[in-house]
Short mmCIF file of C-alpha atoms in Angstrom, two decimals:
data_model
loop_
_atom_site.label_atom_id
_atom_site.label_comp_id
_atom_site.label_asym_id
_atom_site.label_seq_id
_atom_site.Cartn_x
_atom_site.Cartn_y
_atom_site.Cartn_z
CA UNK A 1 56.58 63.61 83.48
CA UNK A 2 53.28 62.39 81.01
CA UNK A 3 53.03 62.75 77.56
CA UNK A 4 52.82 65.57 75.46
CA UNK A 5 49.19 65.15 74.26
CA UNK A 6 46.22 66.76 75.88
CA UNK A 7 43.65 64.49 76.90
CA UNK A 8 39.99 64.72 75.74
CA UNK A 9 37.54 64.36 77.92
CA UNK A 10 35.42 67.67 77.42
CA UNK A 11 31.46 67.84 76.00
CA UNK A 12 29.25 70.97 74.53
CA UNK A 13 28.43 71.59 78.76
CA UNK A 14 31.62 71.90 79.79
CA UNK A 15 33.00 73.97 76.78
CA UNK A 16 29.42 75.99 77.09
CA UNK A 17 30.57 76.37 80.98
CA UNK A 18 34.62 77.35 80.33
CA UNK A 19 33.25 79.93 77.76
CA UNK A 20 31.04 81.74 79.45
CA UNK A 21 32.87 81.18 82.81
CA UNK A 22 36.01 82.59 81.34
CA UNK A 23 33.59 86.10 81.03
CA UNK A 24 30.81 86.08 83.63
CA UNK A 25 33.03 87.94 86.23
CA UNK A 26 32.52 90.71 83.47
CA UNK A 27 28.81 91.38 84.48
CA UNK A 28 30.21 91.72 88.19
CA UNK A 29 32.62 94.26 88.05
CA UNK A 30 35.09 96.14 85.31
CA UNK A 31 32.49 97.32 82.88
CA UNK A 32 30.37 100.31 85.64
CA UNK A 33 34.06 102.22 84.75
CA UNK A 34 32.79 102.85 81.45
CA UNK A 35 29.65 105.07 82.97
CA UNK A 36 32.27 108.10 83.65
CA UNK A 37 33.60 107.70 80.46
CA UNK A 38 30.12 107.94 77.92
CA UNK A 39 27.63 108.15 80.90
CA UNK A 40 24.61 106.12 80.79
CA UNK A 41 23.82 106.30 77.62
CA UNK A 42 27.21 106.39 76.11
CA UNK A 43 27.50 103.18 77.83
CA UNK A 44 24.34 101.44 76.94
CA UNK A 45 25.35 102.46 72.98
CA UNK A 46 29.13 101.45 72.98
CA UNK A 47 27.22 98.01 74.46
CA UNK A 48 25.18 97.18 71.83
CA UNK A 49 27.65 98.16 69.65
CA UNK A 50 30.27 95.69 71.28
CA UNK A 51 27.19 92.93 71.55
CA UNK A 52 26.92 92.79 67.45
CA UNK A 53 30.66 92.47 67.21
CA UNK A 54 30.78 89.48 69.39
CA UNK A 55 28.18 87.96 67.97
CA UNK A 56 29.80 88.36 64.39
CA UNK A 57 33.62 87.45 65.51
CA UNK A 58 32.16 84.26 67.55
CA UNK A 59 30.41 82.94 64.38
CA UNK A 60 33.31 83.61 62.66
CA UNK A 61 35.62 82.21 65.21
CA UNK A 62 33.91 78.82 65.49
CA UNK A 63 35.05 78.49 61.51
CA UNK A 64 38.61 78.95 62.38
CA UNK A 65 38.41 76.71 65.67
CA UNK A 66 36.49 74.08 63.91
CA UNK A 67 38.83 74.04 61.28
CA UNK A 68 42.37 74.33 63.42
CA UNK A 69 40.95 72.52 66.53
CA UNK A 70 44.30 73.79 68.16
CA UNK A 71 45.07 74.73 72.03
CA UNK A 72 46.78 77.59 70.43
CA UNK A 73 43.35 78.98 68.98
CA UNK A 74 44.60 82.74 67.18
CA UNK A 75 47.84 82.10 67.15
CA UNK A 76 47.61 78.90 65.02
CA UNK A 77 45.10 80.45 63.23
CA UNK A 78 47.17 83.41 62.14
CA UNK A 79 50.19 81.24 61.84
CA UNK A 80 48.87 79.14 59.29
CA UNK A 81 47.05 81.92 57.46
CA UNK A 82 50.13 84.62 57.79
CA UNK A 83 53.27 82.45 58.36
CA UNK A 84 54.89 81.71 61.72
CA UNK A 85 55.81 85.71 62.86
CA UNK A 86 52.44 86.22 62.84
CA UNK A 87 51.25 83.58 64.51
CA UNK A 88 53.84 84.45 67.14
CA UNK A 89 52.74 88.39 67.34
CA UNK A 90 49.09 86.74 67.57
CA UNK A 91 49.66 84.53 70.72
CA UNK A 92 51.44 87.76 72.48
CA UNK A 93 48.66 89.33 72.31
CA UNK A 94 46.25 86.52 72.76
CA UNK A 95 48.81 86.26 76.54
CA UNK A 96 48.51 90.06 77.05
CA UNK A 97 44.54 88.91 77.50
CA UNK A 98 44.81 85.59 79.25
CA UNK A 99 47.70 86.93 81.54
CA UNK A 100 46.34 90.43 82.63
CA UNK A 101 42.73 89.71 82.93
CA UNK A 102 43.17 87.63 85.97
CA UNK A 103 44.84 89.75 88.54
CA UNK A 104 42.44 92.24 87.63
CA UNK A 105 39.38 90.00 88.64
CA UNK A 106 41.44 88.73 91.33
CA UNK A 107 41.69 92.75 92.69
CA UNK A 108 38.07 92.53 92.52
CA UNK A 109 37.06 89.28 94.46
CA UNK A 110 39.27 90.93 96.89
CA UNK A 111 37.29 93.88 96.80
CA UNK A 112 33.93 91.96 97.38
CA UNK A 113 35.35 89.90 100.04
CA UNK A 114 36.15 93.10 101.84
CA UNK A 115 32.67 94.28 101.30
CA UNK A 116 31.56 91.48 102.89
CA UNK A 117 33.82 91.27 105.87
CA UNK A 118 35.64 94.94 105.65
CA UNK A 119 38.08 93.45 108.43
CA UNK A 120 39.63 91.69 106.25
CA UNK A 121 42.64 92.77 103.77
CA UNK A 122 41.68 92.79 99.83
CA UNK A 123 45.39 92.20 99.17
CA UNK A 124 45.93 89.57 101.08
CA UNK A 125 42.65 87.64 99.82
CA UNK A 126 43.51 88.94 96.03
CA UNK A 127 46.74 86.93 96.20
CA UNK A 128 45.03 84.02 98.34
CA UNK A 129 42.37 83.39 95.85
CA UNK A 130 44.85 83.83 92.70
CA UNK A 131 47.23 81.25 93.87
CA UNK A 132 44.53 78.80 95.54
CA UNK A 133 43.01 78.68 91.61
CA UNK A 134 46.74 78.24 90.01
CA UNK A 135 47.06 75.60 92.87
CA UNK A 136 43.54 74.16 91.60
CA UNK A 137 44.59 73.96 87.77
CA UNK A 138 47.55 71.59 88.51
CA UNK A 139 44.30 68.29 89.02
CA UNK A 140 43.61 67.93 85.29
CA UNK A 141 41.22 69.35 82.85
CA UNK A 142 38.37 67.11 83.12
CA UNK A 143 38.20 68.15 87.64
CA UNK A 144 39.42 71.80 86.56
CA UNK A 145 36.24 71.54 83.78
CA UNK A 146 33.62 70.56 86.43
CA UNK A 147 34.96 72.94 89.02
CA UNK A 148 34.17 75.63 85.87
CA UNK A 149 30.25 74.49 85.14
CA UNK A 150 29.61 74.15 88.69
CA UNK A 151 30.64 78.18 89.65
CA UNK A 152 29.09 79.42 86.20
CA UNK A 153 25.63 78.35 86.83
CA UNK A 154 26.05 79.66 90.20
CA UNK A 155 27.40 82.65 88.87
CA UNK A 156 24.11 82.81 86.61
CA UNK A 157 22.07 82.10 89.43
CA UNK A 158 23.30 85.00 91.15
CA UNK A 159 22.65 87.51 88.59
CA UNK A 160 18.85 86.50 88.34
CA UNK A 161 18.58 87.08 91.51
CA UNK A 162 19.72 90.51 91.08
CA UNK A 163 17.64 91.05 88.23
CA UNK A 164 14.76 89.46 89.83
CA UNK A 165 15.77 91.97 92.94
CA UNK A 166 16.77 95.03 91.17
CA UNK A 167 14.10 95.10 88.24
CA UNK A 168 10.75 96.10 90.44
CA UNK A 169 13.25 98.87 91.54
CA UNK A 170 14.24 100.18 88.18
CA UNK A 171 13.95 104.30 87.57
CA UNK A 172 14.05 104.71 84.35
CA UNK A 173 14.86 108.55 84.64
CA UNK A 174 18.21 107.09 86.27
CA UNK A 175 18.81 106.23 82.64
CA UNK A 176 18.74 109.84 81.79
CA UNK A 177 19.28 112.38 84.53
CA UNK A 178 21.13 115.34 84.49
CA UNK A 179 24.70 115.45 82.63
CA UNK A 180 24.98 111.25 83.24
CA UNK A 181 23.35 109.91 80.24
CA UNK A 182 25.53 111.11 77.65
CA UNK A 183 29.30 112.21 78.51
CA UNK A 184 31.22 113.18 75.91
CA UNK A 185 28.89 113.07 72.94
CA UNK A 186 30.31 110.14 70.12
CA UNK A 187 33.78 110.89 71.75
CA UNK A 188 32.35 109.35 75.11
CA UNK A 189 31.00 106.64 73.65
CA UNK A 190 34.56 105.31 71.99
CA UNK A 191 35.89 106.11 75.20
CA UNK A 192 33.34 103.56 76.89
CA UNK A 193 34.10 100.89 74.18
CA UNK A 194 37.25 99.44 76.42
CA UNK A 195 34.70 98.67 79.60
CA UNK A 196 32.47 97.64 77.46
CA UNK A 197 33.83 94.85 75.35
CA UNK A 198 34.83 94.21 79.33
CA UNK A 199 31.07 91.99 79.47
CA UNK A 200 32.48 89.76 76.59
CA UNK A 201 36.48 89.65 77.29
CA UNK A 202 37.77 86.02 77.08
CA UNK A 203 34.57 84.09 75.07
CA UNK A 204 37.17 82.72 72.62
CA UNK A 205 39.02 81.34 74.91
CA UNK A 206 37.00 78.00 74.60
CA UNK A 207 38.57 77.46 71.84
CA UNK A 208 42.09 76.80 73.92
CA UNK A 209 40.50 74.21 75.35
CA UNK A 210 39.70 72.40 71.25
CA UNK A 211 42.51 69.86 71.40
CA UNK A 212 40.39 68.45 74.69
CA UNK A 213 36.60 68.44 73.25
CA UNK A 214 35.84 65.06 72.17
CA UNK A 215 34.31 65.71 69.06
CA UNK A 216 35.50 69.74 68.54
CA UNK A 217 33.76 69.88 65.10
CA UNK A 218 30.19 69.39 66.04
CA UNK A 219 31.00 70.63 70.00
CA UNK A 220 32.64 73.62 69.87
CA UNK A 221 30.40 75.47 67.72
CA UNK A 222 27.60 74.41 70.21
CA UNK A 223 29.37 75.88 73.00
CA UNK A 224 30.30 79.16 71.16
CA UNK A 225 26.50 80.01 70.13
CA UNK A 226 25.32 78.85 73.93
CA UNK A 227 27.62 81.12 75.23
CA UNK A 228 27.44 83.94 73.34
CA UNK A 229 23.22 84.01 73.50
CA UNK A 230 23.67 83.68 77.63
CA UNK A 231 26.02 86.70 77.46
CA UNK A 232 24.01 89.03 75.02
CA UNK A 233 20.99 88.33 77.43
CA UNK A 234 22.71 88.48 81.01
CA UNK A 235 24.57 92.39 79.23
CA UNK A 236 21.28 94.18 78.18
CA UNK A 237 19.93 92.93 82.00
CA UNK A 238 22.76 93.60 83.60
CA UNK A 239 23.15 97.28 81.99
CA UNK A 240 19.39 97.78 82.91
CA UNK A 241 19.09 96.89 85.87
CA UNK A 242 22.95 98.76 87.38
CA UNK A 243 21.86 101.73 85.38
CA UNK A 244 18.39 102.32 86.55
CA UNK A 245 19.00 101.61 90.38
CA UNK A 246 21.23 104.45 90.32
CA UNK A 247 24.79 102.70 89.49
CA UNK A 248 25.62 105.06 86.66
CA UNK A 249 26.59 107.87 89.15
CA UNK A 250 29.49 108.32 91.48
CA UNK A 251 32.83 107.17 91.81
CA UNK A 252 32.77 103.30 90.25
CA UNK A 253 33.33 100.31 92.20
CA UNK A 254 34.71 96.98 91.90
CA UNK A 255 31.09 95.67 93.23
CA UNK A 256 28.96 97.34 91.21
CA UNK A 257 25.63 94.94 91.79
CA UNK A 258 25.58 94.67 95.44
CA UNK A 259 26.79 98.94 95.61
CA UNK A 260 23.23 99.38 93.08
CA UNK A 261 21.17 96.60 95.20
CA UNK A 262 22.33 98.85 98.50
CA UNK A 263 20.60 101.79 97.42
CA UNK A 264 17.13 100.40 97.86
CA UNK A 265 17.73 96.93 100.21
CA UNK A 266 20.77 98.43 102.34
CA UNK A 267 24.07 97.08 102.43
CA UNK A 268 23.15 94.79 105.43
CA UNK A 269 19.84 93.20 103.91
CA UNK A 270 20.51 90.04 103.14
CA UNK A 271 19.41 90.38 99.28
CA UNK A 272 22.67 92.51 98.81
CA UNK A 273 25.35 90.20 100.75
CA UNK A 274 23.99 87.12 98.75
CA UNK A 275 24.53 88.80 95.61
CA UNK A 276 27.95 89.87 96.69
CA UNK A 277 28.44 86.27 97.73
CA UNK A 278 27.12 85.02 94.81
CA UNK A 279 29.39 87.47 92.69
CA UNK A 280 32.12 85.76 94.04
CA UNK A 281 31.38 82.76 92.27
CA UNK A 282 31.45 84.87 88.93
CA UNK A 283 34.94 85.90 90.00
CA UNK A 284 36.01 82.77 90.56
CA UNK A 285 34.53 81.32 87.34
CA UNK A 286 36.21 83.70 85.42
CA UNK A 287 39.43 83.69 87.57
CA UNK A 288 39.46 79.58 87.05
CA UNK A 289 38.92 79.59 83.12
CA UNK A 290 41.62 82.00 82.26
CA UNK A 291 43.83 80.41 84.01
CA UNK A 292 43.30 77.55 81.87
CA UNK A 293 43.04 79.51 79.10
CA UNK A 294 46.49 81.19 79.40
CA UNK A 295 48.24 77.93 80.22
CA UNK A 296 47.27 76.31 77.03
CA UNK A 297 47.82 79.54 75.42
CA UNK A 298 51.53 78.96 76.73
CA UNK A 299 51.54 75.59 76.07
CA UNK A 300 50.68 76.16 72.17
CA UNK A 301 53.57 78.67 72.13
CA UNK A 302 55.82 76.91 73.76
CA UNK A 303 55.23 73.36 71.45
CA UNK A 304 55.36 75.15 68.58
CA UNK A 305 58.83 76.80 69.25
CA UNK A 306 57.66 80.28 70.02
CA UNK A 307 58.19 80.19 73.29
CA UNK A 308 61.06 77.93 75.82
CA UNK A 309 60.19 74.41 75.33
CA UNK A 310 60.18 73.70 79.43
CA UNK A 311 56.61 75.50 79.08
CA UNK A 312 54.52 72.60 77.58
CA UNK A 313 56.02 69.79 79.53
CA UNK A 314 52.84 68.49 81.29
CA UNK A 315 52.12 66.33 84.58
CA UNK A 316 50.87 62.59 84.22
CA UNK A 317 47.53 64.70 84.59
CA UNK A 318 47.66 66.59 80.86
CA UNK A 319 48.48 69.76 82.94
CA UNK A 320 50.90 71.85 81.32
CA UNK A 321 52.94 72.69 84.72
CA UNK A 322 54.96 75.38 83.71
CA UNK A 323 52.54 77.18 81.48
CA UNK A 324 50.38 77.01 84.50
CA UNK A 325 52.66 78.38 86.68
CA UNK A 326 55.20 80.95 85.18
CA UNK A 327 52.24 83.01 83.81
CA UNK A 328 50.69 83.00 87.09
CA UNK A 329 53.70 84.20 88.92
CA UNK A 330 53.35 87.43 87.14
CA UNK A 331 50.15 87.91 87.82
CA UNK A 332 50.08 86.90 91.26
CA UNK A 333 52.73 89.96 91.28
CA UNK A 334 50.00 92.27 89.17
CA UNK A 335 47.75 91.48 91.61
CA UNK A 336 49.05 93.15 94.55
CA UNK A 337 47.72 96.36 94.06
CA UNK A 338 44.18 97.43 93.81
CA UNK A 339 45.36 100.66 91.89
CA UNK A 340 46.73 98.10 89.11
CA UNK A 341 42.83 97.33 88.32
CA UNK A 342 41.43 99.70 85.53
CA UNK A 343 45.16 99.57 83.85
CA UNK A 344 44.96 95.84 83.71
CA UNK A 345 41.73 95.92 81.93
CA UNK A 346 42.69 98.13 79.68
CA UNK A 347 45.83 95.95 78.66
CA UNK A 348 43.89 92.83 78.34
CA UNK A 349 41.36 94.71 76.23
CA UNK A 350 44.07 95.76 73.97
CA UNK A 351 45.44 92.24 74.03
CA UNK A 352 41.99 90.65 73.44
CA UNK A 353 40.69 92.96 70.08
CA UNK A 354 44.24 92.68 68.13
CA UNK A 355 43.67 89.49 68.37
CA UNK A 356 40.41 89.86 67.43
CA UNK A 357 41.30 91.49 64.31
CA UNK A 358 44.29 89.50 63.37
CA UNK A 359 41.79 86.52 63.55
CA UNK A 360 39.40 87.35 60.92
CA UNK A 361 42.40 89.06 58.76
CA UNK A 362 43.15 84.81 58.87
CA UNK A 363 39.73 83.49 58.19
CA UNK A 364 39.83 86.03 55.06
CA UNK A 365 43.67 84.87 53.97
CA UNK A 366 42.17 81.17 54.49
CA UNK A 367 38.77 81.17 52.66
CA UNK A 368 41.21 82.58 49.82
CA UNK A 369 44.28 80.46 49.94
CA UNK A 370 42.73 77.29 51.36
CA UNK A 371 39.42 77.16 49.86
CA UNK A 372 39.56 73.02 50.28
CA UNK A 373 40.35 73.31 53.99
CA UNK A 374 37.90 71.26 55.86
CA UNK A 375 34.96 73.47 57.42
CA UNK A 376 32.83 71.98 59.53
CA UNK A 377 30.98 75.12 60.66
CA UNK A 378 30.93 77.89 58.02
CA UNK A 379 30.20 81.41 58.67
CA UNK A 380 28.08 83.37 56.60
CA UNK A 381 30.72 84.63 54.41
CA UNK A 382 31.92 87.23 53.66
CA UNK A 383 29.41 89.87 55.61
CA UNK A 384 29.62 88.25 58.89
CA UNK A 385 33.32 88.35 59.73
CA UNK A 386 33.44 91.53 57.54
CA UNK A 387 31.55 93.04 60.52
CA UNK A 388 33.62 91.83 62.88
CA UNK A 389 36.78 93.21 61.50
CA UNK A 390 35.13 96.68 60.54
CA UNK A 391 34.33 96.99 64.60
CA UNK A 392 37.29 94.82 65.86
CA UNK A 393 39.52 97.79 63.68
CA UNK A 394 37.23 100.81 65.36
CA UNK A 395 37.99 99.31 68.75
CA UNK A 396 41.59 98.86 68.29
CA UNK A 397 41.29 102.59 67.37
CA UNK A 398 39.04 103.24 70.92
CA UNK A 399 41.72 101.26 72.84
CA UNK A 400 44.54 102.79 71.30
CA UNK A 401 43.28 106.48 71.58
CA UNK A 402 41.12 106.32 74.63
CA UNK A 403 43.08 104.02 76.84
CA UNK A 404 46.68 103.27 76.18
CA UNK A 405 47.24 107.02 75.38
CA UNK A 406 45.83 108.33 78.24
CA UNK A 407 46.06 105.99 80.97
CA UNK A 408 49.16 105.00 83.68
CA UNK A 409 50.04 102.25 85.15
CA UNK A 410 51.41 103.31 88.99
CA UNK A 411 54.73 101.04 89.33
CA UNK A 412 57.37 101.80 92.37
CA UNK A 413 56.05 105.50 92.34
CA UNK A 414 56.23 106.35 88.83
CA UNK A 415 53.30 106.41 86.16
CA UNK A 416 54.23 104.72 83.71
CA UNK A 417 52.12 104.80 80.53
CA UNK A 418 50.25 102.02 78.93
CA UNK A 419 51.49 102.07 75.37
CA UNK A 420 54.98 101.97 76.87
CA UNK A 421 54.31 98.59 78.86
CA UNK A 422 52.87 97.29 75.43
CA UNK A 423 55.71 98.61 73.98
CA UNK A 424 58.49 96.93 76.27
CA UNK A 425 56.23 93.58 75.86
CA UNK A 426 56.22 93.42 72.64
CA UNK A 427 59.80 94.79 71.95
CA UNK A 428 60.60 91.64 74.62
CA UNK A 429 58.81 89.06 72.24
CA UNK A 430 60.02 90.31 68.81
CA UNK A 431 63.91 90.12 70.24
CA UNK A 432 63.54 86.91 71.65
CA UNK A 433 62.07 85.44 68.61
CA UNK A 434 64.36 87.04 66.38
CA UNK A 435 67.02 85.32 68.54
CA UNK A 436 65.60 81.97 69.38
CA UNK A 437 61.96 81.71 68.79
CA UNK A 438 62.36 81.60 65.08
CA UNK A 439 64.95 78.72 64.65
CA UNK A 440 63.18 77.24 67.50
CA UNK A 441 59.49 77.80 65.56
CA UNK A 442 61.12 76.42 62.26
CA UNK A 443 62.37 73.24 64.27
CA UNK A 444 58.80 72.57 65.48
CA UNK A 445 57.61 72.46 62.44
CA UNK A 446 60.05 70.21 60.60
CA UNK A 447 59.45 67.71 63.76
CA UNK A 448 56.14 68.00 62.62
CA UNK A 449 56.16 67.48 58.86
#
């Protein structure tokens, strides 16, 4: 077995290219469910609305990562700002994100493999791809980081060709028609927040990968505002383009860009399969970086006592094995099902925007109580992360009432509800830690000082 210290070896590019990665599979599929929800227009509004908060909380975030270049990004953040509990309460729901996104863009590169070749079966190419990509992780960070730039600028690639495709195409009256551009009224709108923050999911997750960057105080910030200005541009294009080719109506698919390319080139022209092959290399992007993401997530836990200390053993590669692999177990296993999709989104959302919030309720406590803390980057304090946490509170509110409340996960024939799953998860983390993780957590940190 190596040593216990990641190894840095990663640049602006690559960190640029695990960020945006870790979220390009969002302009592919996941967010076209949020058109039943607020229609059109409901959509495009809960979009712009989830574009500003990004672009406040990522500001804001490069402060904290800058300042705690950890692997353990929130949870060290909120640990050191709120005390160890929190920082454990953070990283669960930092691993609700990092462990349910993937089987739910797994789902859908099954989904546009079977567009592509309907004979064969999206469950058996779900679980393929999923464990090919765990099976990828295990060759180090700096292979693992290459493997990341190159699919994300094919990714891009891909969706200018379907702007440069779709855009001559455009009806704007798509945008409007009928009872599809507003559903719902302000109510709709919320409701559409969840897909929506779907186009951004995982962007901090960069930051897991600080303890690797070779200079993280002048890099990671560089890589944040890259990202986040590729994303805001690909969303509004993306949105356009889906919308006015017709993609805001029907029944919602996991391939949204080559179903909305199909309605003027034909699902057999060769514009729409490239796309869809194309798409897959957004999948994969995304697929690839979150696995990284969650196994350093696990990692962090697990060195800092949280979690069983077998989880951050790594390889004579830097690869935490274990982290890699338990995490991907389960969601090989929340993979299987296609019907498991929209219900893992919505628990990685949830996941994803507590965190969100507990993050800049630490950059607050830390500006306060630290005020000589080392700050590389600072954000323009206190309106932008003020911002953030105004919105990152309304969508925990969205989440809560539009999603967890009213949505079922199917499990051996029964429905079970959302806010129960979150319930038993959490309920989980708090017994083990009040049985092990905290002694374990205090131990960590007396090794340390």
């Amino acid at each position: 077995m190596g040593s216990e210290t990641l190894h840095k070896t990663l640049r602006p590019v690559h960190l640029w290219a695990i960020a945006v990665g870790m979220v390009i599979s969002g302009q592919y599929f996941g967010w076209n469910y949020g058109f039943p929800q607020g229609g059109v227009m409901g959509m495009t509004a809960a979009s712009l609305l989830v574009t500003v908060f990004f672009a406040c909380f990522i500001f804001s975030y490069a402060e904290l990562s800058t300042s705690i270049p950890k692997a353990g990004g929130p949870s060290a953040y909120a640990a050191r700002a709120m005390g160890p509990f929190a920082g454990f309460m953070t990283g669960i729901a930092c691993l609700l994100e990092f462990v349910f996104a993937p089987p739910a863009i797994a789902v859908s590169t099954g989904a546009y493999v079977h567009f592509l070749i309907p004979a064969a079966d999206p469950v058996y190419v779900t679980t393929g791809v999923f464990l090919f990509f765990i099976l990828i992780n295990l060759i180090g960070m700096k292979g693992a980081a290459l493997i990341e730039l190159i699919a994300t600028v094919i990714a891009l690639a891909g969706l200018a060709l379907f702007y440069a495709a779709g855009l001559p195409h455009v009806d704007t009256r798509s945008l409007w028609r009928g009872g599809d551009a507003f559903i719902g009224g302000i109510g709709g709108m919320l409701a559409a927040v969840p897909y929506a923050i779907w186009f951004f999911l995982a962007i901090e997750g960069g930051a897991m990968a600080a303890e690797e960057v070779r200079d993280p105080k002048r890099d990671i910030p560089r890589g944040f505002i890259w990202g986040i200005v590729t994303l805001g541009i690909a969303t509004v294009l993306t949105l356009f383009v889906t919308a006015g080719l017709g993609g805001g109506s029907g029944t919602p698919a996991d391939y949204p860009l080559p179903q909305a390319l199909s309605t003027v080139y034909g699902e057999g022209s060769w514009i729409t399969v490239a796309v869809a092959v194309i798409g897959l290399f957004g999948l994969i992007a995304s697929l690839h970086g979150i696995i990284i993401g969650y196994s350093r997530q696990t990692y962090a836990l697990a060195r800092e006592g949280y979690l069983p200390a077998f989880l951050f053993r790594l390889n004579g590669r830097g690869v935490p094995v274990w982290g890699l692999l338990l995490p991907g177990a389960i969601g090989v296993v929340c993979a299987g099902s296609a019907a498991f999709a929209n219900a893992l989104i919505l628990l990685s959302v949830f996941g994803a925007v507590l965190m969100y919030c507990l993050s800049m309720v630490s950059l607050f406590l830390l500006r306060r109580r630290e005020p000589g803390l080392e700050r590389p980057f600072r954000v323009a304090y206190p309106v932008v992360p003020a911002v953030a946490l105004a919105l990152g509170l309304l969508f925990l509110y969205c989440v809560v009432r539009y999603s967890l409340l009213t949505t079922d996960l199917p499990l051996f024939g029964w429905n079970v509800p959302l806010w129960l799953v979150v319930a038993v998860i959490y309920g989980a983390g708090i017994a083990y830690y009040g049985m092990r993780g905290r002694l374990s957590a205090a131990a960590a940190r007396g090794a340390e000082g």
